[in-house]
Coordinates of N, CA and C in Angstrom, one line a residue:
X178 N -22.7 26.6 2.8 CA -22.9 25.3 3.5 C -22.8 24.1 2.5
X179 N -22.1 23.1 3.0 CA -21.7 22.1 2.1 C -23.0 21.5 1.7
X180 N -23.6 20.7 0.6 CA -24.7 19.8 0.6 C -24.4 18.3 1.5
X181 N -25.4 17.6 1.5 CA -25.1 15.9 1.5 C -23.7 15.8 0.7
X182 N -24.1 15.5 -0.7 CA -23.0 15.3 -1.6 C -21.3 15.8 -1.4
X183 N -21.4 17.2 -0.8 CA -19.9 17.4 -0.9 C -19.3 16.9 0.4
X184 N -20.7 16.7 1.6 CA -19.9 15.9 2.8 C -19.3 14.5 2.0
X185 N -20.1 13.4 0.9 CA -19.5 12.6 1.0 C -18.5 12.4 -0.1
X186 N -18.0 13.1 -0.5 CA -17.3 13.5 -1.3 C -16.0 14.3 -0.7
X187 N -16.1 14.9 0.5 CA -14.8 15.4 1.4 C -14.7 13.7 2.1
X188 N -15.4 13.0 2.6 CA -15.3 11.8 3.3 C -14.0 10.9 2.1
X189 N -14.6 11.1 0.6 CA -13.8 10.2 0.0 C -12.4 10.6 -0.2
X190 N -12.3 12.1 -0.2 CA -10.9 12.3 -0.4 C -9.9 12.0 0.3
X191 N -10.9 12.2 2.0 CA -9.8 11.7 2.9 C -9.7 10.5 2.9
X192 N -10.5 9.1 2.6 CA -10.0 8.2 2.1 C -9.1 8.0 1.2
X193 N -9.0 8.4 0.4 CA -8.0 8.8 -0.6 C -6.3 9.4 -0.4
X194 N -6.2 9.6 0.6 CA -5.1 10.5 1.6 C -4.8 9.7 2.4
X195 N -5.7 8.7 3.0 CA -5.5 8.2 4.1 C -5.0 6.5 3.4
X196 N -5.5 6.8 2.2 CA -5.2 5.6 1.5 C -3.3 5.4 0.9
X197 N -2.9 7.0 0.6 CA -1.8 6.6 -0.1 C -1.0 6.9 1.1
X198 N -1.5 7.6 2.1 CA -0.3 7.3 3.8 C 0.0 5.9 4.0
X199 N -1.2 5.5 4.5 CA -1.3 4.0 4.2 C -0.5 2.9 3.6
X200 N -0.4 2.9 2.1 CA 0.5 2.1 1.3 C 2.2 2.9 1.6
X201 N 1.7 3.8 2.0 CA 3.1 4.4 2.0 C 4.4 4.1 3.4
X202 N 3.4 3.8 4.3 CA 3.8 3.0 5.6 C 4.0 1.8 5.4
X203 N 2.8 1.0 4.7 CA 3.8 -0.5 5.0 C 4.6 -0.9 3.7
X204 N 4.5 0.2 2.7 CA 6.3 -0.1 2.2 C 7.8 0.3 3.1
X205 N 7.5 1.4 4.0 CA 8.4 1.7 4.9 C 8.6 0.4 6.0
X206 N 7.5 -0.5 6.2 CA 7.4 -1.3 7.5 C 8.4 -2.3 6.7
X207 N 8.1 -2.6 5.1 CA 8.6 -3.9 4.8 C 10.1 -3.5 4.8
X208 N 10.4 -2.6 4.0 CA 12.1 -2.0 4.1 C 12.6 -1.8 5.0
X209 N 12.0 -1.3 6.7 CA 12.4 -1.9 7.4 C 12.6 -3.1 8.1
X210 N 11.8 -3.9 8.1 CA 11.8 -5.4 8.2 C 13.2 -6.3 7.0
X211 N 13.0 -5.7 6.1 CA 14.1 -6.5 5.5 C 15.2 -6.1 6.0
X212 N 15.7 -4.8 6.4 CA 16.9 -4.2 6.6 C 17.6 -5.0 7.6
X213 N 16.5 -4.9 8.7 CA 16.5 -5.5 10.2 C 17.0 -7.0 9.8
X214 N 16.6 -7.5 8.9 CA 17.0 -8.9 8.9 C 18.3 -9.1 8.5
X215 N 18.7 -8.3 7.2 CA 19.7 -8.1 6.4 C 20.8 -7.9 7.4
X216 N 20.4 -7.1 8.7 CA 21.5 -6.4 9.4 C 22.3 -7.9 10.6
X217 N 20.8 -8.6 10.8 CA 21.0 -9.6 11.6 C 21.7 -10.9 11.2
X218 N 21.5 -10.7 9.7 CA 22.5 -11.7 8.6 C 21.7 -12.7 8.4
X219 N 20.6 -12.5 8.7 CA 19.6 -13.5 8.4 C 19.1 -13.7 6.6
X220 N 19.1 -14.6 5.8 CA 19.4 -14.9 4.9 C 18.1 -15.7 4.3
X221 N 17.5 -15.9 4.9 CA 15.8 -16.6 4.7 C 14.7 -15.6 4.1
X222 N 15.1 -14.6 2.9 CA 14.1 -13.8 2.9 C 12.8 -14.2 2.3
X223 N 12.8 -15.3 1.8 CA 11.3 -16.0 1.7 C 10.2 -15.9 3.5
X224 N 11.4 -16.1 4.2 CA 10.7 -16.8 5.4 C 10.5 -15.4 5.6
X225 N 11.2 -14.3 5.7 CA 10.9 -13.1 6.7 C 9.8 -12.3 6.0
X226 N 9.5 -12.3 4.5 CA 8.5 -11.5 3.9 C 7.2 -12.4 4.6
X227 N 7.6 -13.4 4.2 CA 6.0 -13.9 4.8 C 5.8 -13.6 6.9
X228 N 6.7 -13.9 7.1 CA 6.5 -13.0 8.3 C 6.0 -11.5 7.9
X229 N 6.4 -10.6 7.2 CA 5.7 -9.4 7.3 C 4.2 -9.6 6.8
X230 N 4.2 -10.3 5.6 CA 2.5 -10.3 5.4 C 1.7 -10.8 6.9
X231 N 2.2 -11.8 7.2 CA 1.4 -12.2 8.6 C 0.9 -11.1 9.5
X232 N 2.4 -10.8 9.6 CA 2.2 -9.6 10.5 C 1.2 -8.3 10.6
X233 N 1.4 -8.0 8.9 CA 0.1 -7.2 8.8 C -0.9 -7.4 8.3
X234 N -1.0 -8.9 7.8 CA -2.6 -9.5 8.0 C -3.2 -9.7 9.3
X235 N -2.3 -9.9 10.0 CA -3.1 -10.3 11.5 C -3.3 -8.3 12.2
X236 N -2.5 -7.9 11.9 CA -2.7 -5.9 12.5 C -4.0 -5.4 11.6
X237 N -4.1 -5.7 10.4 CA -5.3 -5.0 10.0 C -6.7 -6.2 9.5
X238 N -6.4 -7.3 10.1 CA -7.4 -8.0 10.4 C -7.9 -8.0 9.0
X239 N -7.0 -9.3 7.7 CA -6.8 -9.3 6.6 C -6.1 -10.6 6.3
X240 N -6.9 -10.8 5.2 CA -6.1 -12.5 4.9 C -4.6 -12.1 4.1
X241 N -3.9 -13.6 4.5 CA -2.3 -13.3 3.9 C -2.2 -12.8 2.2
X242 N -3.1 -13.3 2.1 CA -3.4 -13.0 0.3 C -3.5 -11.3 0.3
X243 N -4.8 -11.0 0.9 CA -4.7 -9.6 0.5 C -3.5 -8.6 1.5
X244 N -2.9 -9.1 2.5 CA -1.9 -8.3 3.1 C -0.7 -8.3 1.7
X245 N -0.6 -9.5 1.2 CA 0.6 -9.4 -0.2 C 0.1 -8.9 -1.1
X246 N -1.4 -8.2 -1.4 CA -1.6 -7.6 -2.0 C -1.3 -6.3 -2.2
X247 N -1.3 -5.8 -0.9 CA -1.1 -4.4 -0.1 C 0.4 -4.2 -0.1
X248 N 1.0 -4.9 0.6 CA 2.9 -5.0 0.0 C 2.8 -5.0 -1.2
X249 N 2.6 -5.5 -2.4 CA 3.0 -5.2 -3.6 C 2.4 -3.8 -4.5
X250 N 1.5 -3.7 -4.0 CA 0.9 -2.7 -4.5 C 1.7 -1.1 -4.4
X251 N 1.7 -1.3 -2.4 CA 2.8 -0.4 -2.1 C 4.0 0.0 -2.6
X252 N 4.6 -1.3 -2.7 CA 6.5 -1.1 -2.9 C 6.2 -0.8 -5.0
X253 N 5.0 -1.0 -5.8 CA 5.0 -0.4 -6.8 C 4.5 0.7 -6.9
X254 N 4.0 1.3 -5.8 CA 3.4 2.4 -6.2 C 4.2 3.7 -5.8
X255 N 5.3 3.4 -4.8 CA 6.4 3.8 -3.7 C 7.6 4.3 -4.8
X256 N 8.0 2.9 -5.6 CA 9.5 2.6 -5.9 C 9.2 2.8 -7.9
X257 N 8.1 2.3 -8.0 CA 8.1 2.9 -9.9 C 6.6 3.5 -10.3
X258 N 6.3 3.7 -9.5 CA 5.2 4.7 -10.3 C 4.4 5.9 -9.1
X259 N 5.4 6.4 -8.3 CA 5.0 7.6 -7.2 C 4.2 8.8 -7.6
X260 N 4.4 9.2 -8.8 CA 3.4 9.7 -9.9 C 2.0 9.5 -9.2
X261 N 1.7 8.3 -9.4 CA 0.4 7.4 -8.8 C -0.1 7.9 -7.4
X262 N 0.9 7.4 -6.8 CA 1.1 7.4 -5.5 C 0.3 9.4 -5.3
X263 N 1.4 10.2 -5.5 CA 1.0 11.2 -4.9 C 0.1 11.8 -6.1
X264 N -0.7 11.3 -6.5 CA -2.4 11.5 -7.3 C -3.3 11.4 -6.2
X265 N -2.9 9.8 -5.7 CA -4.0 9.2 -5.0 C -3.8 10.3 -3.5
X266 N -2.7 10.9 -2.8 CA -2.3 11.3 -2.0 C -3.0 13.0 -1.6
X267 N -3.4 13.4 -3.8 CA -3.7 14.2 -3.5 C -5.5 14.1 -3.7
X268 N -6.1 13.5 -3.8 CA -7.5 12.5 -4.1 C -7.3 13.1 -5.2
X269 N -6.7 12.8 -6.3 CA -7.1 13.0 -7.2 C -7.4 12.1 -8.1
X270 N -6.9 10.6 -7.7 CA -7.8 9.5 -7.7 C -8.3 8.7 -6.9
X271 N -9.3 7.7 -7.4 CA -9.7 6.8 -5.8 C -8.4 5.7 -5.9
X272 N -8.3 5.4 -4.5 CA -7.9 3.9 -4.1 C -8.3 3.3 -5.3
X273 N -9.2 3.0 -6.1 CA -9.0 1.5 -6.8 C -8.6 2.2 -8.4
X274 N -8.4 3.3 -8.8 CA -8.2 4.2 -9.9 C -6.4 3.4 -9.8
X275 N -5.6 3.7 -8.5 CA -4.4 3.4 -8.1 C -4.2 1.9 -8.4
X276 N -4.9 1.3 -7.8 CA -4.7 -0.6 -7.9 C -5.1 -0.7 -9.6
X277 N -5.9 -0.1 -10.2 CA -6.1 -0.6 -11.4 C -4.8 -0.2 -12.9
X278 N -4.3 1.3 -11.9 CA -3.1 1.3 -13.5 C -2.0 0.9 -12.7
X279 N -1.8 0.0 -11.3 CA -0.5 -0.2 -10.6 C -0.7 -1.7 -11.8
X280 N -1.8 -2.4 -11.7 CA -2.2 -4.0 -12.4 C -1.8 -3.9 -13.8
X281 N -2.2 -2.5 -14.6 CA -2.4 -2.8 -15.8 C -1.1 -2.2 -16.5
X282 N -0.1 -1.3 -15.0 CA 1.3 -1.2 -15.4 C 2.5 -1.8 -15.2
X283 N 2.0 -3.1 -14.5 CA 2.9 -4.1 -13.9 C 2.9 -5.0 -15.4
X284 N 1.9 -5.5 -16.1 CA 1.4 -6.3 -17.5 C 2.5 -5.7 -18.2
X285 N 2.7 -5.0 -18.8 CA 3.4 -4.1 -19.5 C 4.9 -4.7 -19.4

């Protein structure tokens, strides 16, 4: 029988799972949002990224700052360091284990 502890410790993994699905989706949302625009010939990609932060600051009920937090985090953790990505995917780190060598590998 599990203790206290290992329930909240299966709780964090699937945070942790649920965390790198997560970034992993709204890098797919942005690439396709840019595509869509790209296809429409639309040429304002300043204007359309910030449409995408809106978009999913206002869906996960999150200021525009940290929705571009979450985009960039994503498309670096997606496009140069997936390594990361499928750690956190497998909990084998937390969510902020992820944000902290995505920060301290972006410096570099």
């Amino acid at each position: 029988m599990p203790d206290a502890l290992d329930l909240v410790v299966e709780v964090a993994d699937m945070m942790a799972v649920f965390a790198a699905q997560r970034l992993a989706r709204i890098d797919a949302m942005r690439r396709d949002a840019l595509a869509d625009a790209a296809r429409d010939g639309r040429e304002l990609t300043e204007v359309i990224e910030r449409g995408i932060r809106l978009e999913l600051a206002a869906a996960l009920r999150i200021t525009e700052h940290a929705a571009a937090d979450l985009l960039s985090r994503a498309e670096a953790l997606v496009h140069r360091y997936p390594t990361v990505l499928a750690a956190l995917g497998r909990a084998v780190i937390t969510e902020r284990h992820a944000e902290i060598l995505v920060d301290g590998l972006e410096l570099i």
